[in-house]
Coordinates of C-alpha atoms (C1' of nucleotides) in Angstrom, one line a residue:
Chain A
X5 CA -40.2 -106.2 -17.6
X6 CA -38.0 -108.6 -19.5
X7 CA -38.8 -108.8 -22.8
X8 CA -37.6 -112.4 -25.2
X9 CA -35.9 -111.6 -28.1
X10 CA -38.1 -115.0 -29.5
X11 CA -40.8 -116.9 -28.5
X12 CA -42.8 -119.6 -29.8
X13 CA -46.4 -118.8 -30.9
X14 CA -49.0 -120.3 -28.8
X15 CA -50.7 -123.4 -29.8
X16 CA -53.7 -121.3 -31.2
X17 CA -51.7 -119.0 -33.2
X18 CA -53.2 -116.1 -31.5
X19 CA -51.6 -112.7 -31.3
X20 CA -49.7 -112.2 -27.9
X21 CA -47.0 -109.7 -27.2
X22 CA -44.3 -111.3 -24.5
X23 CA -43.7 -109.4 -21.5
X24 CA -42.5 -111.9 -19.5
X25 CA -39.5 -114.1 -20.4
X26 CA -41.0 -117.4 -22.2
X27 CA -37.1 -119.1 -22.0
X28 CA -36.1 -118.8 -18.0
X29 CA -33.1 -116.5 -19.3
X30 CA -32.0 -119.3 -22.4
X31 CA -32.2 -118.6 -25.6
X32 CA -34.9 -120.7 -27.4
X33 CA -35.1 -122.0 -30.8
X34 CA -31.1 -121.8 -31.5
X35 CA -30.2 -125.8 -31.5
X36 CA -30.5 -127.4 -27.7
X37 CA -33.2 -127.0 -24.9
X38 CA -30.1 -125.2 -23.3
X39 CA -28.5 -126.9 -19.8
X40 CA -29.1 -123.7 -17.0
X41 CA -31.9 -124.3 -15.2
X42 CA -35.5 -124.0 -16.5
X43 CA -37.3 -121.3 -14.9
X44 CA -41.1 -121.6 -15.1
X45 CA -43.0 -117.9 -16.1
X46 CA -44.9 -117.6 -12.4
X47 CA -41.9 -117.9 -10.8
X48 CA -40.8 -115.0 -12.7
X49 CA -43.9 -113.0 -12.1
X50 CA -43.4 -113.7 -8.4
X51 CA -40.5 -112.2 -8.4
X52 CA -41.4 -109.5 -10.4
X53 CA -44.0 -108.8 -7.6
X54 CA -41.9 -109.1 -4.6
X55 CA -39.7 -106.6 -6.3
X56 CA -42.4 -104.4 -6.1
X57 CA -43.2 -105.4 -2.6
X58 CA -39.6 -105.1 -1.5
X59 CA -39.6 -101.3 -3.5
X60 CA -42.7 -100.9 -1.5
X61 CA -44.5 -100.0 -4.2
X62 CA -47.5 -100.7 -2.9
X63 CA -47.9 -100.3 0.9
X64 CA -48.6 -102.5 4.1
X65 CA -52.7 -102.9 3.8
X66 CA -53.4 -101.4 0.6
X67 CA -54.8 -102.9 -2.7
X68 CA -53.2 -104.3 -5.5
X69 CA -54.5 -104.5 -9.0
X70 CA -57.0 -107.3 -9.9
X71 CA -55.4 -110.7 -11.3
X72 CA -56.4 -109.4 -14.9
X73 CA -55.0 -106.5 -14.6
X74 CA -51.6 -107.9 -13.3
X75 CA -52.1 -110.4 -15.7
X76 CA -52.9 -108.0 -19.0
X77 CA -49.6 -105.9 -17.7
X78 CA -47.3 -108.8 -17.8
X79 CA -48.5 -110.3 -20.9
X80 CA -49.4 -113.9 -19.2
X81 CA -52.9 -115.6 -18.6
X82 CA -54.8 -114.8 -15.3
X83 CA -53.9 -118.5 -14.1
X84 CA -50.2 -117.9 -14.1
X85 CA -50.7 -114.4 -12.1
X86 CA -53.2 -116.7 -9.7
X87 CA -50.5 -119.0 -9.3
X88 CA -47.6 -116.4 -8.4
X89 CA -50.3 -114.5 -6.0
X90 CA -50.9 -117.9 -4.3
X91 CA -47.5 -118.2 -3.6
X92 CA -47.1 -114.9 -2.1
X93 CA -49.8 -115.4 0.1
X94 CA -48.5 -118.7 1.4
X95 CA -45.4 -116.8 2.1
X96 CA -47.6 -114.4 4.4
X97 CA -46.5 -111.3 2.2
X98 CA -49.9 -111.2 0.4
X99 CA -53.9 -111.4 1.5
X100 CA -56.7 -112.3 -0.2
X101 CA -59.8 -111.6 -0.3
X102 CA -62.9 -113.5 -2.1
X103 CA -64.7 -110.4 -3.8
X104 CA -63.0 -107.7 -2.4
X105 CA -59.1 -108.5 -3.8
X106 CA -55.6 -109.3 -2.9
X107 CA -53.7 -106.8 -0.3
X108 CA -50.1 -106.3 0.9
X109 CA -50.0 -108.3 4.2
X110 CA -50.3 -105.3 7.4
X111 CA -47.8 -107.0 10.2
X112 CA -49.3 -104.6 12.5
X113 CA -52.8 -106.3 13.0
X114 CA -53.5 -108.8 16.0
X115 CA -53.1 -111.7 14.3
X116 CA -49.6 -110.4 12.4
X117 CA -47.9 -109.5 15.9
X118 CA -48.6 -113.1 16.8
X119 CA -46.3 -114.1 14.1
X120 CA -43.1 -113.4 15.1
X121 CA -44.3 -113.7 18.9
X122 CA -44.4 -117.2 19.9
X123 CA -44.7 -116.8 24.0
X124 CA -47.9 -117.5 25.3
X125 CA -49.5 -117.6 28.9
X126 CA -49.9 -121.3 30.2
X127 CA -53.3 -120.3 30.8
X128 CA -55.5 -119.0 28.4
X129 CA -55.7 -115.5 28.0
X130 CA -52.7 -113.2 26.2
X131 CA -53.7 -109.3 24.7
X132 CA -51.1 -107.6 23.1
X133 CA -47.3 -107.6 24.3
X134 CA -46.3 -104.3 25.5
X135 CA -42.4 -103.1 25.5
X136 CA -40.7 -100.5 27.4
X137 CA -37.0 -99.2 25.6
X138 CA -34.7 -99.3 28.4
X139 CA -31.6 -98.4 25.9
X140 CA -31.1 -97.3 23.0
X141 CA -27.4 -96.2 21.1
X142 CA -25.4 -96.3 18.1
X143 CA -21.9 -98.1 18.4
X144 CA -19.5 -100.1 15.8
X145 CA -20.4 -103.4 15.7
X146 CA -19.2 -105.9 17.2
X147 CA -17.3 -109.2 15.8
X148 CA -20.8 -111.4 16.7
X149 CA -23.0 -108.8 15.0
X150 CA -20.9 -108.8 12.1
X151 CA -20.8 -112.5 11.6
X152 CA -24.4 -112.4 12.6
X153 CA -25.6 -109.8 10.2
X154 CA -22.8 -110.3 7.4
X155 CA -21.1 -107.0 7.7
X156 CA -17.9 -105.8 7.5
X157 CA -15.3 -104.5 9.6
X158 CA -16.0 -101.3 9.6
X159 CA -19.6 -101.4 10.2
X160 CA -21.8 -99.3 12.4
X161 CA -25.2 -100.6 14.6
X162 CA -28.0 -99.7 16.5
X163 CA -28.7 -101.6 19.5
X164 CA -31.7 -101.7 21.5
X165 CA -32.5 -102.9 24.7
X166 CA -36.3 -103.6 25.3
X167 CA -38.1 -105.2 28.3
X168 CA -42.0 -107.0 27.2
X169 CA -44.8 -107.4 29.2
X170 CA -47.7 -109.9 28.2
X171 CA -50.7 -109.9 30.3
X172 CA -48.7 -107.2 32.6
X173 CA -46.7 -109.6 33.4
X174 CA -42.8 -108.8 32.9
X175 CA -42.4 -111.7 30.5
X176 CA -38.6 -111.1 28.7
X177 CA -35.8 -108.7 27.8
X178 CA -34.6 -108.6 24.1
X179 CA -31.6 -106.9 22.7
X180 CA -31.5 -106.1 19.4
X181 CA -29.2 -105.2 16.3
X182 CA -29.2 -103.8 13.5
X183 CA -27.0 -102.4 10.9
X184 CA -27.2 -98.6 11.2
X185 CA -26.8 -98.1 7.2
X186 CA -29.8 -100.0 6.6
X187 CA -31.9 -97.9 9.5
X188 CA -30.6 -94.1 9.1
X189 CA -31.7 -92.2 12.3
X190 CA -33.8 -95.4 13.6
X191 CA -32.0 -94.4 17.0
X192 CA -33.9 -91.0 17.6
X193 CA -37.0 -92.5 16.6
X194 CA -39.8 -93.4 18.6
X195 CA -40.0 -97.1 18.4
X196 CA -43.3 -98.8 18.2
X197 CA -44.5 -101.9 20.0
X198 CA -44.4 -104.0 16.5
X199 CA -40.9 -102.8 15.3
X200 CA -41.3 -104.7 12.7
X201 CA -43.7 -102.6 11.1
X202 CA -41.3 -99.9 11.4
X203 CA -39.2 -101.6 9.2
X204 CA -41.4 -102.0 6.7
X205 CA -43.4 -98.4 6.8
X206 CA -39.7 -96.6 7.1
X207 CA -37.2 -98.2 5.7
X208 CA -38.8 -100.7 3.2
X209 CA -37.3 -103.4 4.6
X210 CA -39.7 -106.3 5.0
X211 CA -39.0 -109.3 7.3
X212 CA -39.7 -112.6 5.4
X213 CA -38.7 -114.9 7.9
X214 CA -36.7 -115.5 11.6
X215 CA -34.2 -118.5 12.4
X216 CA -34.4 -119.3 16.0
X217 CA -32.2 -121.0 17.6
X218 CA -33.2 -122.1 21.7
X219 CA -31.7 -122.9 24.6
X220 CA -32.0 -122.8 28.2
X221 CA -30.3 -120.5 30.6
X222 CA -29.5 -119.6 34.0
X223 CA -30.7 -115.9 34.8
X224 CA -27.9 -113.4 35.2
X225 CA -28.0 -111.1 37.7
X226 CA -28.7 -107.7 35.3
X227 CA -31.4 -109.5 33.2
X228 CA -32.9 -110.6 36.9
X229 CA -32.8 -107.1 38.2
X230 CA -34.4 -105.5 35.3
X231 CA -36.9 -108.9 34.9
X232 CA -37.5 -108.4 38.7
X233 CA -36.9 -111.8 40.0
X234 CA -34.1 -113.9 41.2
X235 CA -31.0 -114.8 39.7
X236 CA -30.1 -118.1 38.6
X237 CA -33.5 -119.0 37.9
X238 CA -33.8 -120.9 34.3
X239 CA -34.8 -118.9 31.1
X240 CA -35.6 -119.1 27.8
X241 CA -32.7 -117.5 25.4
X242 CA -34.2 -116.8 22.2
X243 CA -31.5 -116.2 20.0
X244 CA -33.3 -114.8 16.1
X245 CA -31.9 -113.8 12.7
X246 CA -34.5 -112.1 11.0
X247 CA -34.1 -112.0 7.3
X248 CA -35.6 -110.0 4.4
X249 CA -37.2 -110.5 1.2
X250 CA -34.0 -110.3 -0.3
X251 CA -32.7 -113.1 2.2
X252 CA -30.3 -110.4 3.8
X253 CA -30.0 -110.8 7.5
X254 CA -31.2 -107.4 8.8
X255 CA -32.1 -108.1 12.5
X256 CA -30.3 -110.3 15.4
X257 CA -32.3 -110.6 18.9
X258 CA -31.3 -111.9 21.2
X259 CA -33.9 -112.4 24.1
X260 CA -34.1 -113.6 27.6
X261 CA -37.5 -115.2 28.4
X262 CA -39.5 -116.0 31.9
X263 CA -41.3 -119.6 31.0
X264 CA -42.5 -120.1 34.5
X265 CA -46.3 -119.4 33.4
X266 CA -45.3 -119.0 29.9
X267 CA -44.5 -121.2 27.2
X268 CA -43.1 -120.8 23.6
X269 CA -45.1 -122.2 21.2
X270 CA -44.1 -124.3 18.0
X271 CA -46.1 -126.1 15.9
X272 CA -44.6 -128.7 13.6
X273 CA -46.1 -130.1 10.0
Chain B
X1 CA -67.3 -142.0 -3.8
X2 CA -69.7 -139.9 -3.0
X3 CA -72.8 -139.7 -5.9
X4 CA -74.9 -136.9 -6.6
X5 CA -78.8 -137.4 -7.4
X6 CA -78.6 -134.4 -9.6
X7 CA -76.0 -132.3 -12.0
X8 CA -75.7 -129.6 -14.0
X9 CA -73.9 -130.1 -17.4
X10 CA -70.7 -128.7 -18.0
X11 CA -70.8 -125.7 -20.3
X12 CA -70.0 -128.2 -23.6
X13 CA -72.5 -129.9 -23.2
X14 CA -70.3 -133.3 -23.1
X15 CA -71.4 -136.6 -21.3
X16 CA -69.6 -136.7 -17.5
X17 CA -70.4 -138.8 -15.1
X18 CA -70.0 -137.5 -11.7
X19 CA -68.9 -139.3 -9.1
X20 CA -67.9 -136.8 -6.6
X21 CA -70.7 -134.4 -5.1
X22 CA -70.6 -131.3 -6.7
X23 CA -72.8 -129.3 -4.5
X24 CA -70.8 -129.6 -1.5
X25 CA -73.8 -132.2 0.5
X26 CA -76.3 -129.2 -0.6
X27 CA -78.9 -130.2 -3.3
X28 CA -78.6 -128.1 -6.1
X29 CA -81.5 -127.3 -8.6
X30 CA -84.0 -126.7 -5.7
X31 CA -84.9 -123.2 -5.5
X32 CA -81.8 -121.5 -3.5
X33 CA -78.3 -122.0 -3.5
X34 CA -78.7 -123.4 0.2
X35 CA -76.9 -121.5 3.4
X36 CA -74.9 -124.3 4.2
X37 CA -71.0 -124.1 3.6
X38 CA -69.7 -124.4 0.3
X39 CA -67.2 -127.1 -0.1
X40 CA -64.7 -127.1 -3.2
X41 CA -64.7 -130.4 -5.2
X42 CA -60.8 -130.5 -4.9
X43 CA -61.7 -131.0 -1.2
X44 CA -63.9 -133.7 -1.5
X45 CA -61.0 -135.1 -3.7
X46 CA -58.3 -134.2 -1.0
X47 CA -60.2 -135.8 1.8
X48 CA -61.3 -139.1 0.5
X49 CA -57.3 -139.2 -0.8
X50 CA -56.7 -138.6 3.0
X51 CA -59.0 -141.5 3.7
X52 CA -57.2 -143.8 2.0
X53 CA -53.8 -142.9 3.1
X54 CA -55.1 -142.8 7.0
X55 CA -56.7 -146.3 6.0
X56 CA -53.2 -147.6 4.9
X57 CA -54.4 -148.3 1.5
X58 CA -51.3 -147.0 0.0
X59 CA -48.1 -147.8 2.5
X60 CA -45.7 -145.5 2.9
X61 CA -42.8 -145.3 0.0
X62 CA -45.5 -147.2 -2.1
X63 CA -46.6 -145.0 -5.6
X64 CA -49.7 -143.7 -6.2
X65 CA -52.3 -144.2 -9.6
X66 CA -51.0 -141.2 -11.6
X67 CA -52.9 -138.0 -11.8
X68 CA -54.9 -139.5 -15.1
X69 CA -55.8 -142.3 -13.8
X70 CA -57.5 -140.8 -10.2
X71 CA -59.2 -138.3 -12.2
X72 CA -60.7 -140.9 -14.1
X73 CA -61.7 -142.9 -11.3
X74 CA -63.4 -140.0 -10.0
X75 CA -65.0 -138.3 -12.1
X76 CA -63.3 -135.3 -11.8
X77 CA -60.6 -133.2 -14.0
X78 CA -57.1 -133.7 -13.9
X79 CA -56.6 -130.1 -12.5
X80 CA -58.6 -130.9 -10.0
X81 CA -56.5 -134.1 -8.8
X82 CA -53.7 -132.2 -9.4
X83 CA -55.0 -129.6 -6.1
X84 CA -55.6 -131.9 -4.0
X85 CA -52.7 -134.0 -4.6
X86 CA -50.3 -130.5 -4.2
X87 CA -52.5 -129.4 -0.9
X88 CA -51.4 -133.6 0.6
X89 CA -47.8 -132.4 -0.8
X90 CA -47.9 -129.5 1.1
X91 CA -49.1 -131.1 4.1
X92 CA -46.0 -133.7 3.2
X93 CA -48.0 -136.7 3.2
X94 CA -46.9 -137.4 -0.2
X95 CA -43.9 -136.6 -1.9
X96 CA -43.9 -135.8 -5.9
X97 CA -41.1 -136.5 -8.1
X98 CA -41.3 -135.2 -11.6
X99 CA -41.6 -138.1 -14.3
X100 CA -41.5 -140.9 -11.4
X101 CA -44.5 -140.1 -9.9
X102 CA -46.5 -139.3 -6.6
X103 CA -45.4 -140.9 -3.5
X104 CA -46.9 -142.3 -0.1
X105 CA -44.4 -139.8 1.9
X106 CA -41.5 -141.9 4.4
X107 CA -41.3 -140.0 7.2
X108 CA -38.2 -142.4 7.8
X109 CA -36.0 -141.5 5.9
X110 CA -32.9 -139.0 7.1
X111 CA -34.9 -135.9 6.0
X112 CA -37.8 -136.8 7.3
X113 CA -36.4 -137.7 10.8
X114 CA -35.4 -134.1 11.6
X115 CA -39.1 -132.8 10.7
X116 CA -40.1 -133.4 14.8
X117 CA -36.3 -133.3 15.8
X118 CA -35.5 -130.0 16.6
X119 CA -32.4 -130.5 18.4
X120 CA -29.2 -129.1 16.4
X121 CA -25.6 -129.3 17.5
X122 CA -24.3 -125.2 18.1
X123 CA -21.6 -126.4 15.9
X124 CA -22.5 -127.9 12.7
X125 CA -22.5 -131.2 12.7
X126 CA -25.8 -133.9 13.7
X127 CA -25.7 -137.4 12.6
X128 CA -29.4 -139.2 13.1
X129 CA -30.3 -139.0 17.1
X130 CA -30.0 -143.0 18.6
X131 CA -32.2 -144.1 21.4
X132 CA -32.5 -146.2 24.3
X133 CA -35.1 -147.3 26.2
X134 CA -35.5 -147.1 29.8
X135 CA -38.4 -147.9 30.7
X136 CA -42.3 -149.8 29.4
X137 CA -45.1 -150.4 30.6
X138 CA -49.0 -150.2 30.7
X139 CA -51.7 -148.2 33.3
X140 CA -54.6 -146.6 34.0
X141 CA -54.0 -143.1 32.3
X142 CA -53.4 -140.1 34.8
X143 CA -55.8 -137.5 34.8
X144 CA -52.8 -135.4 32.6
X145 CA -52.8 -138.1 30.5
X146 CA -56.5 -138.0 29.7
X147 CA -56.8 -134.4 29.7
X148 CA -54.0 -134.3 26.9
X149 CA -55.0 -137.6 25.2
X150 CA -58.4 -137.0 25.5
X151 CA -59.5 -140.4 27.1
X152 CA -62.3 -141.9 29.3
X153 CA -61.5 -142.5 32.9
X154 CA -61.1 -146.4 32.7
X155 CA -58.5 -146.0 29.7
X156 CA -55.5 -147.6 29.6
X157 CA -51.9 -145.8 28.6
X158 CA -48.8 -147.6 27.5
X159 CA -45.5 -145.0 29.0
X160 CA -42.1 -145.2 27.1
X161 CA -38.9 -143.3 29.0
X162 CA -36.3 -143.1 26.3
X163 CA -32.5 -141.4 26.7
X164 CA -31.7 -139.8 23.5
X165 CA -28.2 -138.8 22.3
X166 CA -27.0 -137.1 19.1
X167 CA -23.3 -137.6 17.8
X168 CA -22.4 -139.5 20.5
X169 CA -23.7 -137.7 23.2
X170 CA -26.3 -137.8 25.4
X171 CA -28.9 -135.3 25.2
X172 CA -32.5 -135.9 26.3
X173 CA -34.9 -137.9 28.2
X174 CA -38.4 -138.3 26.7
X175 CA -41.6 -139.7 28.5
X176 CA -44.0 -141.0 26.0
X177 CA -47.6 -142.0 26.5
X178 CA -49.8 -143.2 24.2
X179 CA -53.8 -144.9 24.3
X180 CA -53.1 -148.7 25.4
X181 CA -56.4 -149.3 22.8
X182 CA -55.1 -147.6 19.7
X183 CA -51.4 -149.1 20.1
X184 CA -52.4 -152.9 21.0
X185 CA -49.3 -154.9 21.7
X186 CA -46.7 -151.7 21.8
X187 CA -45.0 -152.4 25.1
X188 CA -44.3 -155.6 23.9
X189 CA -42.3 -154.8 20.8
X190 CA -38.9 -154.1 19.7
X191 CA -39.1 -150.3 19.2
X192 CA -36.8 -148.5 16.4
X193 CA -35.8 -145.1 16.8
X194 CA -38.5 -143.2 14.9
X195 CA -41.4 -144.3 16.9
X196 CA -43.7 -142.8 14.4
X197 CA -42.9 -144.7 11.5
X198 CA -43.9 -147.6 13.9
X199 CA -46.9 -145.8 14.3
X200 CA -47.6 -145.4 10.8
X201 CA -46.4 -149.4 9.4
X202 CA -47.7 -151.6 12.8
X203 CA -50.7 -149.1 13.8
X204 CA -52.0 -147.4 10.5
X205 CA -51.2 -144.2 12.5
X206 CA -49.7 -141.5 10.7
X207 CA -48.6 -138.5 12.3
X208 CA -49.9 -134.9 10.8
X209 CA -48.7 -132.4 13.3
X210 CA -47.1 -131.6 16.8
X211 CA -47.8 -128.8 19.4
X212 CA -45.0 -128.2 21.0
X213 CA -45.2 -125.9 24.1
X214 CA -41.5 -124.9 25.7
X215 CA -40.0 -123.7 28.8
X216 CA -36.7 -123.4 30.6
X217 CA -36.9 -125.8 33.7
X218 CA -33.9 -126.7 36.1
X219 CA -32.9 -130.4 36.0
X220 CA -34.3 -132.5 38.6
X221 CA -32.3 -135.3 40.3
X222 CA -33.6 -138.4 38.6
X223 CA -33.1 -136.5 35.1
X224 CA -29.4 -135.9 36.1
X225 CA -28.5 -138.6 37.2
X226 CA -29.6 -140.6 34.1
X227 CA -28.3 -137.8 31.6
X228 CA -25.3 -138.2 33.7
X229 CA -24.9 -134.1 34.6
X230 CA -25.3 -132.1 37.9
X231 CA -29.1 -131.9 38.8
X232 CA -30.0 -127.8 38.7
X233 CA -28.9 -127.1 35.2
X234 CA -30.8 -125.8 33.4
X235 CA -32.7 -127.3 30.8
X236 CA -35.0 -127.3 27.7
X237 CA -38.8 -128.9 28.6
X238 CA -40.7 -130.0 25.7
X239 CA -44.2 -130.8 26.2
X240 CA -45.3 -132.0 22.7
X241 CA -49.1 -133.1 21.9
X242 CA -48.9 -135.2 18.5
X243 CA -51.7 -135.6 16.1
X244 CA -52.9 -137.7 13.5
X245 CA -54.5 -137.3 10.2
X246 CA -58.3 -137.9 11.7
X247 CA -56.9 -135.0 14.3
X248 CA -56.8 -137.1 17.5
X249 CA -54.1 -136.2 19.9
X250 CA -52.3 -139.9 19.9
X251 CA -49.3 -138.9 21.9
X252 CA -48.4 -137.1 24.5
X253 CA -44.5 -136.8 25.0
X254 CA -42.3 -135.1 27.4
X255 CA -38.7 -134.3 27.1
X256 CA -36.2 -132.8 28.8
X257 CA -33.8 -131.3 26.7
X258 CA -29.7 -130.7 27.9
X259 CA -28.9 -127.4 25.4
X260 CA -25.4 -126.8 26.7
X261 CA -24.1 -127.9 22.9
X262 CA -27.0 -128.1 21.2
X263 CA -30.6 -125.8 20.7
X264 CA -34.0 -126.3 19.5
X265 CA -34.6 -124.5 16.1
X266 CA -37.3 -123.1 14.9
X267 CA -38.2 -121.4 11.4
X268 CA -41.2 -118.6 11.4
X269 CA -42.5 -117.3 8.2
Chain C
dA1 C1' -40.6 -143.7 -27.2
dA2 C1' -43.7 -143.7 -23.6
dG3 C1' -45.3 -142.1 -19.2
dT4 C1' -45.3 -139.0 -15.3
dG5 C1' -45.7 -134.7 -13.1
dG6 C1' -45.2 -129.4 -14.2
dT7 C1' -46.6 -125.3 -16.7
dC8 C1' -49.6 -122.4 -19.3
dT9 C1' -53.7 -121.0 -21.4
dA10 C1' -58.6 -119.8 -22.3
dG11 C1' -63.0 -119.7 -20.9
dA12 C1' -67.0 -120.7 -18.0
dC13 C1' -69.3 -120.6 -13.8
dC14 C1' -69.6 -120.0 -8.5
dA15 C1' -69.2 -117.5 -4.0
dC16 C1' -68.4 -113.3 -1.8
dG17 C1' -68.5 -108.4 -0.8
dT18 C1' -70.1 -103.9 -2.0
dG19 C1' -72.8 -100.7 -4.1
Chain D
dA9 C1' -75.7 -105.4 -10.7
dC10 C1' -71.0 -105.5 -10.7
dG11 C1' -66.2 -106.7 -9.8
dT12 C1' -63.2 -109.6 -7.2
dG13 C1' -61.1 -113.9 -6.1
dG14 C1' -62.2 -119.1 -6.1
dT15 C1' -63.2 -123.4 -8.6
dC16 C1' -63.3 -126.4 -12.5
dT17 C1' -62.5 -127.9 -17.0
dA18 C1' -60.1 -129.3 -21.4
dG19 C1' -56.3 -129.4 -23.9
dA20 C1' -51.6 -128.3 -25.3
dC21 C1' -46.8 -128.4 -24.5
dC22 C1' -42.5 -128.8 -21.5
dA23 C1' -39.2 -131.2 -18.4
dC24 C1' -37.8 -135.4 -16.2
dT25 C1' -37.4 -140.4 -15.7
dT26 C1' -37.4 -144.9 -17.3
dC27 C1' -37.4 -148.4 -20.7

DNA sequence: AAGTGGTCTAGACCACGTG
DNA sequence: ACGTGGTCTAGACCACTTC
């Protein structure tokens, strides 16, 4: 915890031991309000927590301790922990629950998967997607997936080849990489349908958010043979950066999607 | 504002007169604390702000009464203001500058724009999209048109065709259709290039959100020839539903998307 | 200096879920 | 009955903008 070598009492003069930092990083008290930026104390217990989350301290589903506990640890008022849990939530990392308490978001039940999934059928309906690995190998990366993922020159990935199904319905082909330093021995593992939760359960490495970037594409003949229609047809190329909570891009995927009785979705605010 | 017959005092004791229900349309006092929902007074406060907003009582760019001064009006704390007017923020219907004030959010200017303009050039770049129109005119709806809009079989639609470009070069064509009765006069106006700020001033529409549902199509004839490319390509269908605040759909629009140089970006958290 | 939104606190009560 | 998060209040102070 950072600790202020000064603070200002509070108004009432009450005791209070500072846990958190009262001056955003300035010093108070010594002349000027100080130029750097001001940084308000829930932003600083929010980050404090999602150090925690990115440590994995607590794990995908479990509990965390009550808003006064949180709050009597950190040395700030159950408002200011309210307000960093709040933000958490509305980042999807945290859930809450009226009388039962807050959670670490599980991106492993139905409503999670949907998340990162935007493809629906044009006609109601849509279970789970399933995937099939149809590669899987260790290589050095390429000059792409080092400008995509920010390595360097030496650098080593994992690549994964991966044909979906929604609805038994052959719906896409994805290949993915990712830096092979970040997921030690990811490439003998077996990979679950929500890899995403692998991430997180394995390697503490918790996706945040995806850039997506669409266009549309004429089939090639290997992504029609293994999608089991004809070449040349138009597709959906998804092409995704997935980023974690410490904005590092860890993932790109690049996917090749059948829209003729599905659609991607995309809501705007 | 809503009155309530009946309230408790607040724990002081002090004098308050309520004008917002505090019991959420349940009566309070009377036995049992009712099954009906419970609905948060910062709600009331948010949706009667709404109401005004979707009435045009404020116009867009216009300032607000600062937090004070709504509280006082309705008979509620500052605090509580201060939710609702941070939940309107979030759903960026009004934009809050420190020490200015709280804003009537104008969804025209260049930010704003690219909020339901997903189309970015592959290489940086993207001054604002320019438009012209092809084609106006009123008819009966089509039964798509009324399934999407939701209308009754005699209504009347007003259809816009539109070519796009962006830097200079042409990149869409759009079919927009709108309800002839909640747009009186449209096909006879000069129409700007952000339709929904047209909407918003001349119709007391405002916009709240867009489904957007995508697919990869191949270019038809008529498309190509007026986007001036080989029919076949491939290209980028839109099929967009927009909605307003009262959650009508109030536009259906349909846009075929040339993605060669540019993509459709999306962010998922 | 005055006014606005932004932060922070302390405390009360409410609704929800589980014993 | 108890503990959790959710709502609401009142008041103080801070940071930013304008006059």
């Amino acid at each position: 915890m950072l600790d202020s070598p000064f603070d200002a009492p509070p108004t009432n003069g009450a005791q209070r031991r500072h846990v958190m930092d009262r001056t955003g990083g300035a010093q108070a008290g010594s002349g000027h309000p100080d130029a750097v930026g001001f940084r308000p104390l829930y932003r600083q217990v929010y980050d404090t927590l999602l150090k925690r989350l990115a440590d994995a301290v607590w794990q995908p589903g479990q509990i965390l301790p009550s808003e006064g506990q949180l709050a009597a640890e950190l040395g700030v008022s159950q408002g200011t922990v309210r307000k960093a849990l709040d933000a958490l939530t509305a980042d999807s990392l945290l859930v809450r629950r009226q009388g039962r308490g807050t959670f670490v978001a599980d991106h492993d039940d139905k409503q999670s998967v949907f998340r990162f999934f935007k493809l629906r059928p044009d006609r109601e309906g849509a279970g789970m997607p399933t995937s099939r690995v149809v590669a899987i190998a260790e290589a050095a990366a390429s000059a792409d997936e080092r400008g995509r993922l920010d390595l360097v020159r030496s650098a080593r990935v994992v690549r994964i080849e991966r044909l979906r199904a929604l609805d038994g319905r052959l719906c896409l082909i994805e290949t993915i990489s990712v830096p092979a330093s970040l997921f030690p021995g990811i490439a003998q593992m077996e990979l679950p349908n929500t890899l995403y939760s692998l991430y997180a359960i394995r390697f503490g490495i918790t996706i945040a958010t995806a850039n997506e970037r669409l266009k549309a594409v004429a089939l090639g003949a290997r992504e029609a043979g293994l999608l089991e229609v004809a070449a040349g047809l138009p597709a959906l190329e998804v092409d995704r950066i997935a980023v974690d909570l410490e904005d590092r891009p860890v993932e790109w995927r690049l996917s090749i999607c059948l829209t003729q009785e599905l659609h991607y979705r995309s809501v705007l605010r």
